[in-house]
Coordinates of C-alpha atoms in Angstrom, one line a residue:
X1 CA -16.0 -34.7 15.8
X2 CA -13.9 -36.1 19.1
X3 CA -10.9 -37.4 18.8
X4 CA -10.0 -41.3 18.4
X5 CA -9.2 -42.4 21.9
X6 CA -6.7 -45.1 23.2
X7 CA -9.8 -47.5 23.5
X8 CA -10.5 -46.9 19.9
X9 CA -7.0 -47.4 19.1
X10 CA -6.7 -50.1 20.7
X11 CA -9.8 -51.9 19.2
X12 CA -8.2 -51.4 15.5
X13 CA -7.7 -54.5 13.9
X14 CA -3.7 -54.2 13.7
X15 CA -3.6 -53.5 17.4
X16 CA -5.9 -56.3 18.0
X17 CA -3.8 -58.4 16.3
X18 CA -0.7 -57.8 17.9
X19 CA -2.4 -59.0 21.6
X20 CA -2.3 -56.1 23.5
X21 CA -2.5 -56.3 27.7
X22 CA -2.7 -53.1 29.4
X23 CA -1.1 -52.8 32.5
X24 CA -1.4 -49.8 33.4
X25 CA -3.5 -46.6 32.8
X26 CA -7.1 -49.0 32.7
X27 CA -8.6 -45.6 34.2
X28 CA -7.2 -43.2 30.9
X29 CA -8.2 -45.0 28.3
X30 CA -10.8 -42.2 26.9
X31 CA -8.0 -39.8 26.5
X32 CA -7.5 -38.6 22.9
X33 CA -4.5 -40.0 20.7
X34 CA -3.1 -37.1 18.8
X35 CA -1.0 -39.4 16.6
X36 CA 0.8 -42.9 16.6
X37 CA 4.7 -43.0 16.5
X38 CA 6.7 -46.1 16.3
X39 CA 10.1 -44.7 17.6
X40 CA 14.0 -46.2 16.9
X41 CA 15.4 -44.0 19.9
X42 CA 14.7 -45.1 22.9
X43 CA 14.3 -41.3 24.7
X44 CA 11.2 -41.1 22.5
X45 CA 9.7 -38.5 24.8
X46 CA 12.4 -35.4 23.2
X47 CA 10.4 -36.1 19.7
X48 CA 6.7 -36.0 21.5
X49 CA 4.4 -33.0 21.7
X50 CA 1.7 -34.4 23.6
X51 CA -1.2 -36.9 22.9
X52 CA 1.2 -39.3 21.3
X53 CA 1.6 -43.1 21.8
X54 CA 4.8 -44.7 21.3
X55 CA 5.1 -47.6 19.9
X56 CA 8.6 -49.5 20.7
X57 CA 10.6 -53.0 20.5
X58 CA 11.9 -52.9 23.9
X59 CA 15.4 -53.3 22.7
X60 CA 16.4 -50.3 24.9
X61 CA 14.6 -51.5 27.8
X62 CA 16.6 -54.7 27.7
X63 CA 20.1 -54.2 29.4
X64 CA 18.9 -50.6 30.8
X65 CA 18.8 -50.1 34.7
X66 CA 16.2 -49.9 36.7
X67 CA 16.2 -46.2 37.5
X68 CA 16.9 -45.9 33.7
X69 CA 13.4 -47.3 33.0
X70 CA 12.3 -45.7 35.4
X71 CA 13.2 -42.1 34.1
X72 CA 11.9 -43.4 30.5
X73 CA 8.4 -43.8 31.8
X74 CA 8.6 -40.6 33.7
X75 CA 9.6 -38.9 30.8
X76 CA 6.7 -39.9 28.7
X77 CA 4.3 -39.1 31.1
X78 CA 5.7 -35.9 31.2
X79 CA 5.9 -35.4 28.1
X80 CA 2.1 -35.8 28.5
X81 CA 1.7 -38.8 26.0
X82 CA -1.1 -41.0 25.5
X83 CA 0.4 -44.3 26.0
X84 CA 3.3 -46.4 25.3
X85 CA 3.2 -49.7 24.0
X86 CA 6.0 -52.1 24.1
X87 CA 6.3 -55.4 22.3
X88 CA 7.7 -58.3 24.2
X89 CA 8.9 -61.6 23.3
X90 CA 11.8 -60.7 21.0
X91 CA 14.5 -58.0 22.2
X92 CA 12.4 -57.7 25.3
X93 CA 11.4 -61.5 27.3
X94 CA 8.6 -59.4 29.6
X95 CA 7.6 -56.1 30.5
X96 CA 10.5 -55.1 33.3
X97 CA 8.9 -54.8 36.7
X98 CA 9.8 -51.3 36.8
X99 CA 8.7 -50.3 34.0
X100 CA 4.8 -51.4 35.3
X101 CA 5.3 -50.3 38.4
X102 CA 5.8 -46.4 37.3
X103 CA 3.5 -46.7 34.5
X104 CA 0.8 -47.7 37.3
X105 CA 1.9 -45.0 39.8
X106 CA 2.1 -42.5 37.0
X107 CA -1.2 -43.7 35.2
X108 CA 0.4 -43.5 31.6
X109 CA -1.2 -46.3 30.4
X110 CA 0.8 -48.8 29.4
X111 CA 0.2 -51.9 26.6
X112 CA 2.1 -55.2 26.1
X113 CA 2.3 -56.6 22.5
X114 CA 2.3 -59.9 22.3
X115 CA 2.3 -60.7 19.3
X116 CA 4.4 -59.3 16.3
X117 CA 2.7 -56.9 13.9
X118 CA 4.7 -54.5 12.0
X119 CA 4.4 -51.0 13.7
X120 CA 4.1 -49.6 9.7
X121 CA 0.9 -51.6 10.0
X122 CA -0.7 -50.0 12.9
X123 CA 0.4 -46.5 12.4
X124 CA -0.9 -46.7 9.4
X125 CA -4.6 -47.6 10.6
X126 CA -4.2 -45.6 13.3
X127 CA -2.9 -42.1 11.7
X128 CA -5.3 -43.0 9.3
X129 CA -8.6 -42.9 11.6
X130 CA -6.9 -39.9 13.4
X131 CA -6.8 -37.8 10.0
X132 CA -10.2 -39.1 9.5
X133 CA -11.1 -37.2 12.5
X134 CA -9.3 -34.2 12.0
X135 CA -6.1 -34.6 13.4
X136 CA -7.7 -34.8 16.7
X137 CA -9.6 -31.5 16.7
X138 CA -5.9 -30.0 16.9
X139 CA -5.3 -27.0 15.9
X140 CA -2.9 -27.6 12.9
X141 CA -2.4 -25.9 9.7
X142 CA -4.5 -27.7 7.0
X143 CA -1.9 -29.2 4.8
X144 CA -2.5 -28.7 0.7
X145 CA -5.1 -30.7 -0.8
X146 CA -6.6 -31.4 2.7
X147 CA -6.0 -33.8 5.2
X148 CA -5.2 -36.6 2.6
X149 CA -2.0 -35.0 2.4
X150 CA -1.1 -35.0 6.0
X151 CA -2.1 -39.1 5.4
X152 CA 0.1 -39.8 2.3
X153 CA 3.0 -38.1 4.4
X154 CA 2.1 -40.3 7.0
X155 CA 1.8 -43.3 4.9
X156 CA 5.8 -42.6 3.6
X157 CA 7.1 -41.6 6.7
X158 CA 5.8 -44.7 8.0
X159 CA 6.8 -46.8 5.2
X160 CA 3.0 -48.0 5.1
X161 CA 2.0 -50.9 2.6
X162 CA 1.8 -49.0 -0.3
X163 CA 2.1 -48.7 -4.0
X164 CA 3.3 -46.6 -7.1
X165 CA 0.1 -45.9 -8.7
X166 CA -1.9 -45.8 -6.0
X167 CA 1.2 -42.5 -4.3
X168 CA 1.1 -41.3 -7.5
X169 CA -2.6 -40.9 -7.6
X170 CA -2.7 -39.2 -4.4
X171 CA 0.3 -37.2 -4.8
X172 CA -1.5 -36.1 -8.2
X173 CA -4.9 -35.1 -5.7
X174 CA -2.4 -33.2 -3.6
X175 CA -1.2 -30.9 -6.5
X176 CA 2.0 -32.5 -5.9
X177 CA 3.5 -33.3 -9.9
X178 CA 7.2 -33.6 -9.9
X179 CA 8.7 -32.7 -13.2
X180 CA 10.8 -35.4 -15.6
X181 CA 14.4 -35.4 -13.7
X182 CA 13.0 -33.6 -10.5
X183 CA 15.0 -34.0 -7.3
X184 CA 12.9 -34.9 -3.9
X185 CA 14.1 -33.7 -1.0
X186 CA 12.4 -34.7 3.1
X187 CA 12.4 -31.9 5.7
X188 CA 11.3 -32.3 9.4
X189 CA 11.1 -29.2 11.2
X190 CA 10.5 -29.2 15.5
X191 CA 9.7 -26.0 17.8
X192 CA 6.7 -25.1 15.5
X193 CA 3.7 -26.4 14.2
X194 CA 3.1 -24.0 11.6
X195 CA 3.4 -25.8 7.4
X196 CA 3.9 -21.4 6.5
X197 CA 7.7 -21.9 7.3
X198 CA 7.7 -24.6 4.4
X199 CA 5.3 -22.0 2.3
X200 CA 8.4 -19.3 2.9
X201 CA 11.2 -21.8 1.8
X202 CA 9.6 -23.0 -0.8
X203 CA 9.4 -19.6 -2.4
X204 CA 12.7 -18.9 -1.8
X205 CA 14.0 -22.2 -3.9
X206 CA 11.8 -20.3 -7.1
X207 CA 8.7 -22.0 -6.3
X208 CA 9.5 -25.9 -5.6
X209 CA 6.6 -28.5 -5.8
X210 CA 5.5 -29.7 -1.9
X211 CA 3.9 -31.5 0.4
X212 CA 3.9 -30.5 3.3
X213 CA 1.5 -30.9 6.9
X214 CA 1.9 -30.2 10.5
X215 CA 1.7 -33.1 12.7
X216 CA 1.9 -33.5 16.6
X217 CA 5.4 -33.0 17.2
X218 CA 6.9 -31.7 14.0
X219 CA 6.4 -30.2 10.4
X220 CA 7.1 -32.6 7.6
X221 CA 7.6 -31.9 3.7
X222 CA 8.5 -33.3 0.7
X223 CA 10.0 -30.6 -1.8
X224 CA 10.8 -31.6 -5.5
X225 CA 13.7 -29.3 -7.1
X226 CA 13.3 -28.9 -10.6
X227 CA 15.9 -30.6 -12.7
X228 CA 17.3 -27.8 -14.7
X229 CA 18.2 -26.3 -10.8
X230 CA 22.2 -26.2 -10.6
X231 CA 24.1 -26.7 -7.5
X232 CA 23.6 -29.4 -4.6
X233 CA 19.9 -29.6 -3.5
X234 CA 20.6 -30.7 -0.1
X235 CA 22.9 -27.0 0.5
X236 CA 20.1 -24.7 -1.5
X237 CA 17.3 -26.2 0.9
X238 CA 19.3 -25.9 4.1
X239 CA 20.1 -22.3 2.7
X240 CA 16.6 -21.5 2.5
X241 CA 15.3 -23.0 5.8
X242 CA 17.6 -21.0 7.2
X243 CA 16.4 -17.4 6.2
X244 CA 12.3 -19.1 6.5
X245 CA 12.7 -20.7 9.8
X246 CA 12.7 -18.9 13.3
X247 CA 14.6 -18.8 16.3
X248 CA 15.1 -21.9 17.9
X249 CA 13.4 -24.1 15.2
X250 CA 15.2 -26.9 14.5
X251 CA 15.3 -28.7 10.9
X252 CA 16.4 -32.2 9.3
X253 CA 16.7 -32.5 5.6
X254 CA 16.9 -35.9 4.3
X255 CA 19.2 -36.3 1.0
X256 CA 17.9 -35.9 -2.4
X257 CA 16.0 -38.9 -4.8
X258 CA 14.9 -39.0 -8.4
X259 CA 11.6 -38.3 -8.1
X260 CA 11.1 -41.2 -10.8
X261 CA 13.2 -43.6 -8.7
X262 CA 10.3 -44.9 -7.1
X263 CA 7.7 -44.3 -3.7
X264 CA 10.2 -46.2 -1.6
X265 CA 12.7 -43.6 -2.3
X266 CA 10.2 -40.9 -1.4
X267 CA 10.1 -42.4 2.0
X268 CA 13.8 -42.8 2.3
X269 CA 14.3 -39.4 2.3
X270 CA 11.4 -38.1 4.6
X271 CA 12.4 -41.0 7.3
X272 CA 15.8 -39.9 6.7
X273 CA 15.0 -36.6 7.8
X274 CA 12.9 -37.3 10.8
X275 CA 15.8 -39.9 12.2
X276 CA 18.0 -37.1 11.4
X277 CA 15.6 -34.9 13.2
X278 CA 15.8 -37.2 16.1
X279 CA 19.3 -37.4 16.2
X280 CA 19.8 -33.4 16.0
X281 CA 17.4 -33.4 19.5
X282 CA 18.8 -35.4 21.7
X283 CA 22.8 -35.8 20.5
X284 CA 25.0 -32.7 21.7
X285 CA 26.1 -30.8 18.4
X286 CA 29.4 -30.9 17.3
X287 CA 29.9 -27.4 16.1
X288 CA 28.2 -24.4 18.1
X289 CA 25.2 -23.5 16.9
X290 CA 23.5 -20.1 15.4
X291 CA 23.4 -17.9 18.2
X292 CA 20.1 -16.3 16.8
X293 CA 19.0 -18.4 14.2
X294 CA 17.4 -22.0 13.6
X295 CA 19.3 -24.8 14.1
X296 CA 19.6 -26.6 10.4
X297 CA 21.0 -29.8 9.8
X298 CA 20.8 -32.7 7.7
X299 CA 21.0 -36.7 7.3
X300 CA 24.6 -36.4 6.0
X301 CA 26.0 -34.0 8.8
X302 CA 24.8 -36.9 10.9
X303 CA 25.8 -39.9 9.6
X304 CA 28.9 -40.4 11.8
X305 CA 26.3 -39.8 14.8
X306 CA 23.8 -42.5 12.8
X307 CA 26.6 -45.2 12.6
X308 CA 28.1 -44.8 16.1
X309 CA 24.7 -45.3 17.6
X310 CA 23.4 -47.7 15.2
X311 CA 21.8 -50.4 17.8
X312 CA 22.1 -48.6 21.1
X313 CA 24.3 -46.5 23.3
X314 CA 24.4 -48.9 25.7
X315 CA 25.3 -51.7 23.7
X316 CA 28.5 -50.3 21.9
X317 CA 29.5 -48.6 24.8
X318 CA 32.4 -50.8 25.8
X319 CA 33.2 -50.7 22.1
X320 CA 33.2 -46.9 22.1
X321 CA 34.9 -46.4 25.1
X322 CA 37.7 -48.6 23.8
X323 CA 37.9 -46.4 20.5
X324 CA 38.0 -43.4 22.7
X325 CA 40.4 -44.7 24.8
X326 CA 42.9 -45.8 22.2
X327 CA 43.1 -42.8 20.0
X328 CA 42.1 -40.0 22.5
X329 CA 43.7 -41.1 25.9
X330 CA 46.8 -38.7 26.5
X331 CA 43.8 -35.9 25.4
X332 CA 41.4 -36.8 27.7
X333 CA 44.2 -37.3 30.7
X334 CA 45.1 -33.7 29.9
X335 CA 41.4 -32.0 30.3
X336 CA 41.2 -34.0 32.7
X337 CA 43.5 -32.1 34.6
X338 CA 43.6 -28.5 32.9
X339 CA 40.8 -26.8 31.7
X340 CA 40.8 -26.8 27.9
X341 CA 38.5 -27.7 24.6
X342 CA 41.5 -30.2 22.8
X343 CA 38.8 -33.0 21.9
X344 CA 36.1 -30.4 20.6
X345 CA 38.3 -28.5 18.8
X346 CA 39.7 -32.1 17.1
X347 CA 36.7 -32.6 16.2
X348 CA 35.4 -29.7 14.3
X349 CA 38.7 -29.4 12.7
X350 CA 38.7 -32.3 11.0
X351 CA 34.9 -32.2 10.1
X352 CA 36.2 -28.5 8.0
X353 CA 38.5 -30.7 6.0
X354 CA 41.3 -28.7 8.2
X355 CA 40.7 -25.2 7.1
X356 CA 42.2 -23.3 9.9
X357 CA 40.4 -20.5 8.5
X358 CA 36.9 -22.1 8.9
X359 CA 37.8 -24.2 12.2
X360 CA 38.6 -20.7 14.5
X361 CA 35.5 -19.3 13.1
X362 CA 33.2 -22.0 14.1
X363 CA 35.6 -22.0 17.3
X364 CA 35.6 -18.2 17.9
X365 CA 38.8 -17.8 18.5
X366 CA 42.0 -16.9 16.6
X367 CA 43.9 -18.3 14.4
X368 CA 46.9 -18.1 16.5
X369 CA 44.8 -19.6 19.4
X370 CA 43.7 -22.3 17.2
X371 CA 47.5 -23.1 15.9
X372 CA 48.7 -23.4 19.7
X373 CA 45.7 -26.2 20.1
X374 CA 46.5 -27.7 17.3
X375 CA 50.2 -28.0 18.2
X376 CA 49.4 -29.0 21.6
X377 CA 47.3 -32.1 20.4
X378 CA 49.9 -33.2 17.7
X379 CA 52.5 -32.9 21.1
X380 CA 50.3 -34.8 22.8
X381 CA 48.9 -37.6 20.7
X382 CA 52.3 -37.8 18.8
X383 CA 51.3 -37.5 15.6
X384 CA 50.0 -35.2 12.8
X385 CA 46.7 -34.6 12.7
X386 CA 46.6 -34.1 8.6
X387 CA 47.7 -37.6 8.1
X388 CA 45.6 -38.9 5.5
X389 CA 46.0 -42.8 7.4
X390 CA 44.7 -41.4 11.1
X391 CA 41.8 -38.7 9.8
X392 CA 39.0 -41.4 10.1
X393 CA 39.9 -42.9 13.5
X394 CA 40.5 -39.7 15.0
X395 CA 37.3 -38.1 13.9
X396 CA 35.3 -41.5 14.7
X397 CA 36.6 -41.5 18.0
X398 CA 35.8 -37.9 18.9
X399 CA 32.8 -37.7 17.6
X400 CA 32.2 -41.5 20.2
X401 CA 33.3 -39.2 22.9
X402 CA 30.8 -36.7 22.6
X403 CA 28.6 -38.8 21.7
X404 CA 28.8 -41.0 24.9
X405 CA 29.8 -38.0 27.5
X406 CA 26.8 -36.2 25.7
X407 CA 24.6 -38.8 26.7
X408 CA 25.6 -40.4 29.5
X409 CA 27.0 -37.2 31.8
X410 CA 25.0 -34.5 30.3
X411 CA 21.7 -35.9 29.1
X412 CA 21.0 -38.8 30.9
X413 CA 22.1 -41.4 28.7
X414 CA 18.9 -40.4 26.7
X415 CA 19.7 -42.3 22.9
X416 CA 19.7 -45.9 22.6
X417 CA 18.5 -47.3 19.2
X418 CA 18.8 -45.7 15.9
X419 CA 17.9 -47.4 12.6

């Protein structure tokens, strides 16, 4: 069967109902839709795989420069997605001239929403038709169950309309039964599109329940820990994604829920994961990374990250300059003129609850190294660094400044919203 195109998308009640106008991209409107996203950061295009469109509220687009908006919608089209669509009228008065005008030279099409209609509502009609179809002919690992699975992890990702009897019924079809007291866990995995790395963790955890489907742009799960399991859930599936996953794969697990606590909790986790997921691609890391292994993270690890870019880069940047500034200064004055990792190596010792121990090992470097950092940032900053009264501040302030230099001199100033 072909795959839903744009035009068929776009004649979906939901999207009808929202007032669409396409300006731009009239001539690529029979190109397939692989899937629907409705994305909170604005660089959507380092979460898309192709075949995509991105739904958005134009909140990033709003204060963002021209050539800013420019590089957005040459991103996306090289990113080779379908469309974007952008509603106007609340964060966002009009589509930006800009924004038209590269869309058009580009031919990405390019949709105005004029009306508001929760994005839930039309990924849910959308994703829906496209699992109807196959997934778009892709080639993607059949999920458990068949493709109603990929749908219901659709439908909680997206926080569709739904309802406990009518998840649990369809969890139930799936082979998904969570034990009394089970513990449900979201994982979003990027840099493959094979489900059999979930198959390999799962065994690893003694055979945990699952859902689990590849979709265009990342692997998603839902794995239920059984109740009687001791230890944190969160560490034992990190711990396993790291022996199943390969190279360069990078995974987000969400934090644990009662698997009785409800569907809504179900699709906490699993969005937690995929914003976490989001977060892990385009912010810098603040601890080097496995030099042979997958990158694994989680919500939690990222929560600082979540909070400092809660609403936009952009728009707390004055704000997080001035936190950097005030805390950080005589630091930053000092790499500005010798060569030296003071801020960095701030950072990840406070994050290790200031084990010297752990901190040079992350660091790779000695511990004698790391006491002659340490001693130079306390002489600089003119304090001590394990006081109980400056630990927040000084941890919320370096992880702003890698945060903002991440984005803004190394990336391209790439996030702007996050929920």
């Amino acid at each position: 069967m072909p795959a839903l195109t744009l035009r068929e998308v776009l004649d979906l009640d939901p999207v009808r109902a929202a007032e669409p106008e396409l300006l731009a991209g009239a001539d690529a409107l029979d190109r397939p839709v692989r899937w629907v996203h409705s994305s909170e950061v604005y660089e959507g295009a380092n979460f898309l795989d192709g075949g995509e469109l991105l739904l958005t509220n134009g909140f990033g687009l709003t204060d963002a420069e021209e050539p800013v908006r420019r590089r957005y919608v040459r991103e996306l089209a090289a990113r080779d997605a379908a469309g974007l669509a952008v509603e106007v009228g609340r964060s966002l008065p009009s589509m930006p001239d800009e924004v038209t005008d590269e869309a058009r030279r580009l031919g990405l099409p390019l949709l105005a929403l004029h009306r508001v209609v929760p994005f839930v509502r039309i990924t849910e009609a959308a994703n829906r038709a496209i699992v109807a179809r196959g997934l778009s002919g892709r080639s993607v690992v059949r999920p458990w169950g068949g493709d109603h699975t990929a749908a219901l992890l659709a439908d909680l990702a997206d926080r569709a309309a739904l309802n406990q009897p009518e998840v649990e019924a369809r969890s139930a079809l799936a082979g998904f039964h969570p034990g009394p007291g089970a513990r449900l866990i979201g994982v979003s995995l990027h840099g493959t599109r094979d489900a059999s790395t979930v198959d390999r963790a799962v065994r690893l955890l003694g055979g945990a329940g699952v859902l689990r489907a590849a979709f265009p742009g990342d692997v998603l799960a839902l794995l239920a820990l059984a109740a009687a399991r001791p230890g944190d859930p969160v560490r034992a599936v990190q711990e396993a994604f790291r022996t199943a996953a390969e190279a360069g794969a990078t995974v987000a697990v969400g934090h644990a829920v009662a698997a009785d606590s409800g569907w809504l909790r179900w699709s906490d986790t699993l969005r937690a994961a995929r914003t976490a997921l989001e977060l892990a691609l385009t912010v810098p890391a603040a601890e080097p990374g496995p030099a042979d292994g997958p990158l694994v993270t989680s919500s939690r690890a990222l929560a600082l990250e979540r909070e400092l870019t809660r609403g936009g880069v952009d728009a707390n940047r004055e704000r997080l300059a001035g936190l950097v500034q005030h805390a950080l200064g005589p630091l930053l004055a000092w790499e500005a003129a010798h060569p030296s990792d003071l801020v960095r190596t701030l950072e990840v010792h406070l994050r290790n609850g200031c084990s010297p121990t752990r901190t040079a090992a992350l660091l790779h470097i000695g511990r004698q190294s790391l006491y002659q950092r340490l001693e130079r940032i306390e002489s600089l900053l003119g304090l001590e660094i394990g006081d109980p009264d400056l630990l927040g501040e000084l941890l919320a302030a370096a992880c702003a400044h890698r945060v903002v230099r991440g984005m803004g001199e190394s990336a391209g100033v790439r996030l702007r919203t996050v929920a």
